[in-house]
XYZ file of C-alpha atoms in Angstrom:
251
model
C -50.320 -62.976 45.151
C -50.595 -59.976 47.367
C -47.564 -60.896 49.492
C -45.525 -61.746 46.205
C -46.328 -58.257 44.806
C -45.513 -56.527 48.084
C -42.201 -58.255 48.236
C -41.350 -57.465 44.691
C -42.103 -53.765 45.369
C -39.925 -53.825 48.439
C -37.139 -55.418 46.562
C -37.258 -53.173 43.622
C -37.375 -50.105 45.848
C -34.203 -51.406 47.673
C -32.416 -52.122 44.483
C -33.360 -48.703 43.187
C -31.622 -47.054 46.251
C -28.421 -49.035 45.678
C -28.186 -47.850 41.990
C -29.463 -44.361 42.584
C -27.416 -41.530 41.029
C -25.626 -39.377 43.650
C -26.030 -36.019 41.944
C -29.770 -35.399 41.676
C -31.142 -31.923 40.905
C -32.360 -30.107 43.919
C -34.790 -27.225 44.443
C -34.519 -24.457 46.972
C -37.060 -21.733 47.941
C -35.144 -18.407 48.409
C -36.799 -15.767 50.431
C -33.738 -13.360 51.287
C -31.172 -11.577 49.143
C -28.368 -13.219 51.233
C -29.633 -16.662 50.266
C -29.806 -15.786 46.672
C -26.325 -14.376 46.416
C -24.863 -17.241 48.363
C -26.160 -19.862 46.032
C -25.355 -17.776 42.943
C -21.958 -16.446 43.739
C -20.527 -18.007 46.944
C -21.107 -21.643 46.150
C -18.438 -22.777 43.607
C -19.529 -26.423 43.763
C -23.002 -25.601 42.562
C -24.617 -25.194 39.088
C -27.761 -23.190 38.973
C -30.121 -24.688 36.226
C -33.155 -22.501 36.572
C -34.718 -19.671 38.561
C -38.420 -19.209 38.701
C -39.938 -16.124 40.330
C -42.985 -16.970 42.514
C -43.741 -13.613 43.821
C -42.039 -10.402 44.783
C -40.441 -12.043 47.705
C -39.831 -15.622 46.743
C -37.650 -17.353 44.027
C -37.655 -21.141 43.245
C -34.004 -22.079 42.454
C -33.249 -25.414 40.668
C -29.592 -26.548 41.111
C -27.160 -29.467 41.314
C -23.674 -30.031 42.528
C -20.715 -30.116 40.136
C -19.592 -33.597 39.597
C -16.277 -33.116 41.561
C -18.424 -31.785 44.529
C -21.057 -34.328 44.510
C -21.770 -36.007 47.905
C -21.608 -39.826 47.865
C -24.815 -41.274 49.438
C -24.342 -43.936 52.058
C -27.113 -46.088 50.504
C -25.622 -46.293 47.114
C -23.467 -49.368 46.038
C -23.412 -49.712 42.144
C -21.453 -53.037 42.499
C -24.306 -54.724 44.210
C -26.910 -53.082 41.987
C -24.919 -54.365 38.821
C -24.576 -57.811 40.390
C -28.418 -58.244 40.863
C -29.030 -57.345 37.268
C -26.163 -59.650 36.075
C -27.765 -62.589 37.900
C -31.171 -61.838 36.435
C -29.630 -61.884 32.974
C -27.977 -65.150 33.578
C -31.285 -66.615 34.836
C -32.944 -65.382 31.702
C -30.250 -67.024 29.613
C -30.884 -70.371 31.301
C -34.427 -70.230 30.198
C -33.432 -69.372 26.651
C -30.847 -72.263 26.608
C -33.539 -74.710 27.589
C -36.026 -73.466 25.012
C -33.696 -72.886 22.158
C -35.224 -71.911 18.767
C -38.694 -72.198 20.315
C -38.327 -68.792 21.855
C -40.553 -66.146 19.976
C -39.944 -63.256 22.254
C -38.385 -62.546 25.570
C -37.692 -59.429 27.918
C -35.920 -58.899 31.145
C -38.245 -61.187 33.146
C -40.498 -62.930 30.631
C -40.384 -65.461 27.773
C -42.964 -66.261 25.057
C -42.141 -69.658 23.519
C -43.677 -72.500 21.397
C -44.970 -75.209 23.693
C -45.264 -78.933 22.590
C -45.916 -82.328 24.093
C -42.815 -83.930 25.377
C -40.732 -80.705 25.076
C -38.875 -79.223 28.203
C -40.498 -76.173 29.701
C -39.451 -73.822 32.458
C -41.027 -74.565 35.794
C -43.590 -72.176 37.231
C -44.466 -71.390 40.765
C -45.947 -68.814 43.277
C -42.817 -68.053 45.174
C -40.740 -64.931 44.739
C -38.452 -65.381 41.697
C -40.616 -68.158 40.161
C -42.113 -67.814 36.735
C -45.818 -67.484 36.369
C -48.178 -68.581 33.622
C -49.958 -65.443 32.477
C -52.479 -67.443 30.347
C -54.033 -68.805 33.532
C -56.197 -65.625 33.902
C -58.009 -66.864 30.741
C -58.574 -70.278 32.228
C -56.573 -73.441 32.502
C -55.893 -74.953 29.156
C -55.896 -71.672 27.299
C -53.189 -71.250 24.671
C -51.839 -68.621 22.309
C -52.755 -69.408 18.690
C -50.952 -66.446 16.994
C -48.247 -64.194 18.096
C -46.712 -61.080 16.487
C -43.907 -58.729 17.608
C -42.936 -55.348 15.977
C -39.882 -54.904 18.251
C -38.859 -54.736 21.905
C -41.789 -54.193 24.265
C -44.135 -54.153 21.233
C -46.122 -57.317 20.686
C -49.614 -58.870 20.318
C -51.121 -62.192 20.488
C -54.348 -64.196 20.296
C -55.656 -66.454 23.150
C -58.104 -69.285 22.698
C -59.712 -70.642 25.864
C -61.042 -74.253 26.472
C -64.553 -72.710 25.654
C -63.357 -71.724 22.250
C -63.531 -68.014 23.250
C -61.057 -65.715 21.528
C -59.133 -62.922 23.188
C -56.468 -60.502 21.728
C -53.765 -58.713 23.867
C -51.669 -55.973 22.511
C -48.916 -54.060 24.398
C -46.840 -51.100 23.069
C -44.502 -49.287 25.313
C -45.064 -45.641 25.423
C -48.552 -45.599 23.882
C -51.614 -45.977 26.072
C -53.915 -48.305 24.250
C -57.388 -46.733 25.038
C -60.565 -47.558 23.172
C -59.765 -45.065 20.566
C -56.126 -45.943 19.939
C -56.934 -49.567 20.089
C -58.802 -49.084 16.760
C -55.511 -47.997 15.123
C -53.004 -50.176 16.944
C -54.181 -53.819 17.418
C -53.208 -57.268 16.714
C -54.185 -57.114 13.051
C -52.584 -53.750 12.292
C -49.318 -54.899 13.951
C -49.537 -58.172 11.932
C -49.959 -56.384 8.667
C -46.986 -54.133 9.397
C -44.697 -57.146 10.244
C -45.739 -58.945 7.026
C -45.116 -55.778 5.068
C -48.717 -55.445 4.095
C -48.840 -52.021 5.548
C -45.599 -50.107 5.508
C -46.964 -46.627 6.515
C -46.556 -45.612 10.108
C -49.653 -44.997 12.221
C -50.023 -41.500 13.889
C -51.635 -41.694 17.348
C -53.061 -38.386 18.926
C -53.654 -38.554 22.673
C -54.697 -36.180 25.343
C -52.368 -35.862 28.317
C -51.796 -34.019 31.458
C -48.522 -32.062 31.540
C -46.798 -29.727 34.071
C -45.358 -26.466 32.750
C -42.132 -24.810 33.960
C -44.297 -22.593 36.186
C -45.814 -25.617 37.881
C -49.137 -25.244 36.120
C -51.117 -28.409 35.070
C -52.335 -28.154 31.488
C -53.935 -30.633 29.076
C -52.148 -31.056 25.757
C -52.697 -33.070 22.628
C -49.689 -35.004 21.646
C -48.953 -37.109 18.591
C -46.777 -40.209 18.420
C -45.741 -42.212 15.394
C -46.057 -45.922 15.588
C -44.134 -48.404 13.285
C -42.424 -51.773 13.723
C -38.810 -51.517 14.647
C -35.822 -54.000 14.534
C -32.446 -52.355 15.043
C -30.440 -55.379 16.546
C -31.307 -58.246 14.291
C -32.330 -59.110 10.760
C -34.808 -61.638 9.493
C -33.839 -64.349 7.164
C -36.496 -66.933 6.089
C -38.743 -66.091 9.057
C -35.866 -66.462 11.433
C -34.193 -63.515 13.288
C -30.359 -63.508 13.516
C -27.809 -60.946 14.692
C -26.200 -58.550 12.191
C -22.974 -60.056 10.848
C -24.257 -63.673 11.454
C -23.010 -66.329 9.163
C -24.638 -69.790 9.027
C -22.198 -72.586 9.261
C -22.677 -74.918 6.252
C -23.626 -78.479 7.180
C -20.984 -81.085 6.499
């Protein structure tokens, strides 16, 4: 698994360089008047975004090139980057086609589906690109007894092990589920929201480290509002369908 994780990291980093934006913001440390006047008045292809005085002799200047003056990086190839993601999506579609209406949830590289004896399932493996069974960490023979989703990257499920032990997993993008927040956002609260038993959103207050414009590290309390969200599909009789979908009458 270590070699697999290392290989994925290398490939993701390589892909990121292929799709990287050319015109990233840059920061220059200015120590002389000539440097300052050059970047401010003698560089028509430059946009100065911010100037931060460090002391009497030093300025921190944040700038970027104008679009027409941006320098194309030799490592960037958007066509290859787009081809990689397109192939990944086609691979995902092949799993969705195999599973059909048994699919409960899917993301870029994962699928949660209803399993049954005699029904086809995607193959798993340990090689790069193979699917893995995430329930194996609970023990072979473990299964999900209940699943609920409040939107993209927002789901929870209950796992039962062969020893009849129960575990719950809850994942919400953008919210760190600590001991405190897990008391507010968990399997039961998400389930109640989805079933319309609780319509009120949940406010989560967390303490985070943030960097100010003057590059000081401060601790701030931030509040986020959590609620179930479905913008791309609608639910009809416990099934989700795209907006504008019309069911063909049976002949």
